[in-house]
mmCIF file of C-alpha atoms in Angstrom:
data_model
loop_
_atom_site.group_PDB
_atom_site.id
_atom_site.type_symbol
_atom_site.label_atom_id
_atom_site.label_comp_id
_atom_site.label_asym_id
_atom_site.label_seq_id
_atom_site.Cartn_x
_atom_site.Cartn_y
_atom_site.Cartn_z
ATOM 1 C CA UNK A 1025 -76.443 36.364 3.638
ATOM 2 C CA UNK A 1026 -78.959 39.212 1.798
ATOM 3 C CA UNK A 1027 -80.083 39.121 -1.360
ATOM 4 C CA UNK A 1028 -77.463 40.693 -3.147
ATOM 5 C CA UNK A 1029 -74.942 38.005 -1.533
ATOM 6 C CA UNK A 1030 -76.855 35.299 -2.576
ATOM 7 C CA UNK A 1031 -77.119 36.636 -6.345
ATOM 8 C CA UNK A 1032 -73.750 37.744 -6.006
ATOM 9 C CA UNK A 1033 -72.441 34.284 -4.937
ATOM 10 C CA UNK A 1034 -73.945 31.425 -7.188
ATOM 11 C CA UNK A 1035 -75.430 33.440 -10.027
ATOM 12 C CA UNK A 1036 -71.469 35.276 -10.909
ATOM 13 C CA UNK A 1037 -69.703 32.347 -9.100
ATOM 14 C CA UNK A 1038 -68.449 35.279 -7.516
ATOM 15 C CA UNK A 1039 -68.166 39.215 -6.942
ATOM 16 C CA UNK A 1040 -66.021 40.547 -9.667
ATOM 17 C CA UNK A 1041 -68.523 43.294 -11.782
ATOM 18 C CA UNK A 1042 -71.432 42.401 -9.982
ATOM 19 C CA UNK A 1043 -72.474 45.338 -7.588
ATOM 20 C CA UNK A 1044 -71.085 47.758 -10.831
ATOM 21 C CA UNK A 1045 -73.278 45.891 -13.577
ATOM 22 C CA UNK A 1046 -76.607 46.356 -10.789
ATOM 23 C CA UNK A 1047 -76.166 49.959 -10.821
ATOM 24 C CA UNK A 1048 -75.248 49.996 -14.753
ATOM 25 C CA UNK A 1049 -78.883 48.208 -15.414
ATOM 26 C CA UNK A 1050 -80.072 50.855 -13.165
ATOM 27 C CA UNK A 1051 -79.080 53.911 -15.615
ATOM 28 C CA UNK A 1052 -78.288 55.402 -11.838
ATOM 29 C CA UNK A 1053 -76.396 58.268 -12.469
ATOM 30 C CA UNK A 1054 -72.567 57.981 -12.376
ATOM 31 C CA UNK A 1055 -71.997 61.240 -10.187
ATOM 32 C CA UNK A 1056 -74.821 58.851 -7.846
ATOM 33 C CA UNK A 1057 -72.137 56.201 -7.960
ATOM 34 C CA UNK A 1058 -68.581 56.137 -4.585
ATOM 35 C CA UNK A 1059 -66.482 57.202 -6.705
ATOM 36 C CA UNK A 1060 -63.127 58.454 -4.202
ATOM 37 C CA UNK A 1061 -65.576 58.488 -1.608
ATOM 38 C CA UNK A 1062 -66.027 56.863 2.080
ATOM 39 C CA UNK A 1063 -69.306 53.726 2.275
ATOM 40 C CA UNK A 1064 -71.439 52.669 4.855
ATOM 41 C CA UNK A 1065 -73.513 49.159 3.433
ATOM 42 C CA UNK A 1066 -76.416 48.168 6.370
ATOM 43 C CA UNK A 1067 -77.554 45.193 6.544
ATOM 44 C CA UNK A 1068 -74.407 43.336 4.781
ATOM 45 C CA UNK A 1069 -74.601 39.742 5.231
ATOM 46 C CA UNK A 1070 -72.068 38.144 4.518
ATOM 47 C CA UNK A 1071 -70.314 41.181 2.632
ATOM 48 C CA UNK A 1072 -70.252 40.233 -0.376
ATOM 49 C CA UNK A 1073 -71.591 43.446 -2.089
ATOM 50 C CA UNK A 1074 -69.689 45.404 0.537
ATOM 51 C CA UNK A 1075 -66.368 43.763 -1.392
ATOM 52 C CA UNK A 1076 -67.099 44.373 -4.341
ATOM 53 C CA UNK A 1077 -67.827 47.792 -4.059
ATOM 54 C CA UNK A 1078 -64.367 48.196 -2.356
ATOM 55 C CA UNK A 1079 -62.388 46.197 -6.070
ATOM 56 C CA UNK A 1080 -65.061 48.494 -8.542
ATOM 57 C CA UNK A 1081 -64.981 51.312 -7.330
ATOM 58 C CA UNK A 1082 -61.506 53.730 -5.504
ATOM 59 C CA UNK A 1083 -63.166 54.040 -2.229
ATOM 60 C CA UNK A 1084 -63.084 53.341 1.876
ATOM 61 C CA UNK A 1085 -65.884 51.083 2.328
ATOM 62 C CA UNK A 1086 -67.235 49.654 5.625
ATOM 63 C CA UNK A 1087 -69.456 47.238 5.823
ATOM 64 C CA UNK A 1088 -72.634 46.823 8.754
ATOM 65 C CA UNK A 1089 -74.813 43.690 9.856
ATOM 66 C CA UNK A 1090 -76.601 43.285 13.570
ATOM 67 C CA UNK A 1091 -76.578 39.285 12.863
ATOM 68 C CA UNK A 1092 -74.364 38.117 14.955
ATOM 69 C CA UNK A 1093 -74.510 34.558 13.200
ATOM 70 C CA UNK A 1094 -73.296 36.711 9.970
ATOM 71 C CA UNK A 1095 -69.979 38.373 11.296
ATOM 72 C CA UNK A 1096 -69.337 35.454 12.145
ATOM 73 C CA UNK A 1097 -70.056 33.865 8.590
ATOM 74 C CA UNK A 1098 -68.357 37.134 7.171
ATOM 75 C CA UNK A 1099 -65.019 36.522 9.635
ATOM 76 C CA UNK A 1100 -64.973 32.771 8.675
ATOM 77 C CA UNK A 1101 -64.275 34.230 5.114
ATOM 78 C CA UNK A 1102 -61.723 35.881 5.573
ATOM 79 C CA UNK A 1103 -63.810 38.789 3.363
ATOM 80 C CA UNK A 1104 -63.231 41.177 6.880
ATOM 81 C CA UNK A 1105 -59.591 41.240 5.346
ATOM 82 C CA UNK A 1106 -60.916 42.781 2.157
ATOM 83 C CA UNK A 1107 -62.607 45.936 3.177
ATOM 84 C CA UNK A 1108 -61.819 48.437 5.170
ATOM 85 C CA UNK A 1109 -63.234 47.845 7.826
ATOM 86 C CA UNK A 1110 -67.156 46.161 10.005
ATOM 87 C CA UNK A 1111 -68.957 47.036 12.498
ATOM 88 C CA UNK A 1112 -72.325 45.585 14.647
ATOM 89 C CA UNK A 1113 -74.669 48.150 14.280
ATOM 90 C CA UNK A 1114 -77.642 47.986 14.811
ATOM 91 C CA UNK A 1115 -80.312 51.219 13.338
ATOM 92 C CA UNK A 1116 -82.821 50.869 15.535
ATOM 93 C CA UNK A 1117 -81.466 50.289 19.000
ATOM 94 C CA UNK A 1118 -78.542 51.873 17.952
ATOM 95 C CA UNK A 1119 -78.074 55.411 19.208
ATOM 96 C CA UNK A 1120 -75.940 57.604 15.998
ATOM 97 C CA UNK A 1121 -75.727 61.911 16.534
ATOM 98 C CA UNK A 1122 -73.640 64.128 16.920
ATOM 99 C CA UNK A 1123 -71.201 62.693 19.594
ATOM 100 C CA UNK A 1124 -71.520 59.385 18.415
ATOM 101 C CA UNK A 1125 -68.121 58.892 16.207
ATOM 102 C CA UNK A 1126 -69.957 57.261 13.139
ATOM 103 C CA UNK A 1127 -72.261 61.260 12.360
ATOM 104 C CA UNK A 1128 -71.630 62.026 10.066
ATOM 105 C CA UNK A 1129 -68.175 59.841 8.507
ATOM 106 C CA UNK A 1130 -69.685 58.540 5.113
ATOM 107 C CA UNK A 1131 -70.559 60.307 1.836
ATOM 108 C CA UNK A 1132 -72.463 56.791 0.755
ATOM 109 C CA UNK A 1133 -74.787 54.792 2.186
ATOM 110 C CA UNK A 1134 -76.585 52.017 1.056
ATOM 111 C CA UNK A 1135 -79.704 50.046 2.763
ATOM 112 C CA UNK A 1136 -80.691 47.293 0.850
ATOM 113 C CA UNK A 1137 -84.393 45.730 1.953
ATOM 114 C CA UNK A 1138 -83.526 46.352 5.182
ATOM 115 C CA UNK A 1139 -86.751 48.862 6.485
ATOM 116 C CA UNK A 1140 -88.729 46.893 5.982
ATOM 117 C CA UNK A 1141 -87.811 44.329 7.852
ATOM 118 C CA UNK A 1142 -87.097 46.874 11.432
ATOM 119 C CA UNK A 1143 -88.209 47.616 14.290
ATOM 120 C CA UNK A 1144 -88.642 51.082 13.534
ATOM 121 C CA UNK A 1145 -87.924 52.704 10.224
ATOM 122 C CA UNK A 1146 -87.432 56.119 11.629
ATOM 123 C CA UNK A 1147 -85.408 55.597 13.676
ATOM 124 C CA UNK A 1148 -83.408 53.881 11.262
ATOM 125 C CA UNK A 1149 -83.441 56.757 8.301
ATOM 126 C CA UNK A 1150 -82.902 58.927 11.654
ATOM 127 C CA UNK A 1151 -79.609 57.736 12.943
ATOM 128 C CA UNK A 1152 -78.719 57.178 8.659
ATOM 129 C CA UNK A 1153 -79.400 60.722 8.111
ATOM 130 C CA UNK A 1154 -76.806 61.193 11.056
ATOM 131 C CA UNK A 1155 -74.179 59.064 9.831
ATOM 132 C CA UNK A 1156 -74.214 60.522 6.019
ATOM 133 C CA UNK A 1157 -72.850 63.685 5.435
ATOM 134 C CA UNK A 1158 -75.508 66.825 4.333
ATOM 135 C CA UNK A 1159 -76.279 66.130 0.637
ATOM 136 C CA UNK A 1160 -74.918 62.928 0.640
ATOM 137 C CA UNK A 1161 -76.402 60.141 -1.176
ATOM 138 C CA UNK A 1162 -78.337 57.196 0.561
ATOM 139 C CA UNK A 1163 -79.674 54.798 -1.670
ATOM 140 C CA UNK A 1164 -82.545 52.120 -0.362
ATOM 141 C CA UNK A 1165 -83.507 49.442 -1.847
ATOM 142 C CA UNK A 1166 -87.412 47.530 -0.986
ATOM 143 C CA UNK A 1167 -89.481 45.580 -2.032
ATOM 144 C CA UNK A 1168 -93.464 46.435 -3.794
ATOM 145 C CA UNK A 1169 -95.803 45.840 -1.898
ATOM 146 C CA UNK A 1170 -98.415 44.351 -3.639
ATOM 147 C CA UNK A 1171 -95.860 41.954 -4.937
ATOM 148 C CA UNK A 1172 -93.556 40.802 -2.727
ATOM 149 C CA UNK A 1173 -95.472 40.826 1.146
ATOM 150 C CA UNK A 1174 -97.431 38.401 2.076
ATOM 151 C CA UNK A 1175 -97.330 34.855 3.982
ATOM 152 C CA UNK A 1176 -97.305 32.214 0.611
ATOM 153 C CA UNK A 1177 -95.212 31.672 -1.216
ATOM 154 C CA UNK A 1178 -92.009 34.281 -1.619
ATOM 155 C CA UNK A 1179 -94.177 36.286 0.333
ATOM 156 C CA UNK A 1180 -93.222 38.257 2.988
ATOM 157 C CA UNK A 1181 -94.214 40.225 5.566
ATOM 158 C CA UNK A 1182 -93.529 43.904 6.426
ATOM 159 C CA UNK A 1183 -93.912 44.999 9.841
ATOM 160 C CA UNK A 1184 -95.452 48.252 9.070
ATOM 161 C CA UNK A 1185 -96.799 46.752 4.962
ATOM 162 C CA UNK A 1186 -98.830 50.389 3.806
ATOM 163 C CA UNK A 1187 -95.388 51.719 4.304
ATOM 164 C CA UNK A 1188 -94.340 51.111 1.022
ATOM 165 C CA UNK A 1189 -96.295 51.455 -1.394
ATOM 166 C CA UNK A 1190 -94.194 54.121 -3.402
ATOM 167 C CA UNK A 1191 -96.451 56.909 -3.039
ATOM 168 C CA UNK A 1192 -96.434 56.495 1.166
ATOM 169 C CA UNK A 1193 -92.697 55.268 1.343
ATOM 170 C CA UNK A 1194 -91.912 58.653 -0.467
ATOM 171 C CA UNK A 1195 -93.759 60.523 1.154
ATOM 172 C CA UNK A 1196 -91.959 58.866 4.387
ATOM 173 C CA UNK A 1197 -88.149 59.858 3.017
ATOM 174 C CA UNK A 1198 -89.454 63.315 1.545
ATOM 175 C CA UNK A 1199 -90.710 63.961 5.680
ATOM 176 C CA UNK A 1200 -87.530 62.607 6.867
ATOM 177 C CA UNK A 1201 -85.325 64.851 4.851
ATOM 178 C CA UNK A 1202 -83.466 63.147 1.997
ATOM 179 C CA UNK A 1203 -84.557 64.531 -1.108
ATOM 180 C CA UNK A 1204 -85.503 60.643 -4.521
ATOM 181 C CA UNK A 1205 -83.106 62.178 -6.989
ATOM 182 C CA UNK A 1206 -83.780 59.166 -9.289
ATOM 183 C CA UNK A 1207 -85.743 56.447 -8.929
ATOM 184 C CA UNK A 1208 -86.226 52.887 -10.894
ATOM 185 C CA UNK A 1209 -88.333 50.729 -10.431
ATOM 186 C CA UNK A 1210 -87.086 46.749 -11.051
ATOM 187 C CA UNK A 1211 -87.219 43.260 -11.538
ATOM 188 C CA UNK A 1212 -85.578 39.933 -11.192
ATOM 189 C CA UNK A 1213 -84.663 38.312 -13.612
ATOM 190 C CA UNK A 1214 -84.320 34.850 -13.223
ATOM 191 C CA UNK A 1215 -81.778 33.933 -16.222
ATOM 192 C CA UNK A 1216 -77.802 32.317 -16.413
ATOM 193 C CA UNK A 1217 -77.564 35.733 -18.548
ATOM 194 C CA UNK A 1218 -77.831 37.192 -15.746
ATOM 195 C CA UNK A 1219 -75.238 40.296 -16.250
ATOM 196 C CA UNK A 1220 -76.496 41.127 -19.522
ATOM 197 C CA UNK A 1221 -79.804 40.659 -17.931
ATOM 198 C CA UNK A 1222 -79.867 41.921 -14.608
ATOM 199 C CA UNK A 1223 -82.505 43.458 -14.062
ATOM 200 C CA UNK A 1224 -85.649 45.009 -16.581
ATOM 201 C CA UNK A 1225 -86.695 48.030 -16.011
ATOM 202 C CA UNK A 1226 -90.567 48.662 -15.766
ATOM 203 C CA UNK A 1227 -92.368 51.876 -16.421
ATOM 204 C CA UNK A 1228 -95.587 51.227 -13.839
ATOM 205 C CA UNK A 1229 -96.005 50.800 -10.457
ATOM 206 C CA UNK A 1230 -98.253 47.240 -10.827
ATOM 207 C CA UNK A 1231 -95.667 45.557 -12.818
ATOM 208 C CA UNK A 1232 -92.622 46.153 -9.964
ATOM 209 C CA UNK A 1233 -90.981 43.147 -7.929
ATOM 210 C CA UNK A 1234 -88.569 46.150 -6.247
ATOM 211 C CA UNK A 1235 -87.824 49.677 -6.395
ATOM 212 C CA UNK A 1236 -84.450 51.134 -6.046
ATOM 213 C CA UNK A 1237 -84.263 54.705 -5.171
ATOM 214 C CA UNK A 1238 -81.349 56.964 -4.425
ATOM 215 C CA UNK A 1239 -82.250 60.415 -2.204
ATOM 216 C CA UNK A 1240 -80.343 63.474 -1.171
ATOM 217 C CA UNK A 1241 -79.494 64.219 2.530
ATOM 218 C CA UNK A 1242 -80.279 67.059 3.842
ATOM 219 C CA UNK A 1243 -79.057 68.629 6.797
ATOM 220 C CA UNK A 1244 -79.695 72.123 8.228
ATOM 221 C CA UNK A 1245 -79.915 73.383 11.420
ATOM 222 C CA UNK A 1246 -83.601 73.995 10.718
ATOM 223 C CA UNK A 1247 -85.103 71.314 9.768
ATOM 224 C CA UNK A 1248 -87.899 69.607 12.299
ATOM 225 C CA UNK A 1249 -88.481 66.442 12.623
ATOM 226 C CA UNK A 1250 -92.053 64.390 11.837
ATOM 227 C CA UNK A 1251 -92.568 64.302 15.396
ATOM 228 C CA UNK A 1252 -93.100 68.040 15.481
ATOM 229 C CA UNK A 1253 -93.864 69.207 12.975
ATOM 230 C CA UNK A 1254 -97.025 67.112 12.764
ATOM 231 C CA UNK A 1255 -98.028 68.356 16.362
ATOM 232 C CA UNK A 1256 -97.142 71.877 14.823
ATOM 233 C CA UNK A 1257 -99.116 74.184 12.637
ATOM 234 C CA UNK A 1258 -96.296 75.445 10.981
ATOM 235 C CA UNK A 1259 -96.464 76.377 6.644
ATOM 236 C CA UNK A 1260 -95.298 72.843 5.542
ATOM 237 C CA UNK A 1261 -94.266 74.244 2.631
ATOM 238 C CA UNK A 1262 -92.243 76.183 4.091
ATOM 239 C CA UNK A 1263 -90.449 73.491 6.129
ATOM 240 C CA UNK A 1264 -90.078 71.031 3.490
ATOM 241 C CA UNK A 1265 -88.859 73.340 0.441
ATOM 242 C CA UNK A 1266 -85.692 71.992 -0.050
ATOM 243 C CA UNK A 1267 -87.001 69.856 -1.181
ATOM 244 C CA UNK A 1268 -90.047 71.169 -3.161
ATOM 245 C CA UNK A 1269 -86.990 72.408 -5.352
ATOM 246 C CA UNK A 1270 -89.242 75.689 -3.635
#
């Protein structure tokens, strides 16, 4: 069960309206939300968030997870019947290219609090780039490095700790041709009035517990893979001009 599953199930007594209140509190523009879109959630846990999206928006929703345990519980809870599809997906190890059934299949991809756990964020985002259509929206939530990384209490380890400092993570997104179109740092509000105080917005990194990004997927046959870029002498301004609005 992922973090959003826990909040949705335990604090709201179910899933109804959870994701809508979440996005409303973050003030994400309507055009960046999954109205009438094909949606994929990566790392769905037991599927509560995916089901909530299906209930709140008129769309086609696919949940996915790599865990056999999550898939079994997801099936036992009969959530599978309440969404459109469920995939066992390893976003790092699976190869998603133009030959894959998942290539260009989704207009809206969401991956919450997952990237810090994977062995290769590069391969994960490469696969997401292929899954999502050109200029489709990718919603990413990551934990704050200063407050969440560690080995005691509520902290946990990251596979690549330094990557999740916002300025480095944002540079990584841009190098993978994800254009950041919305950003919000936020903190959890663990209160009984959960809906009203779902997430308190903050303006400074040093107070944030999480960081929320909405990106547009910039696909082009001219895009050079970052592994090629770092070994070339090409003008990087020209390479990344679509991201830098130049």
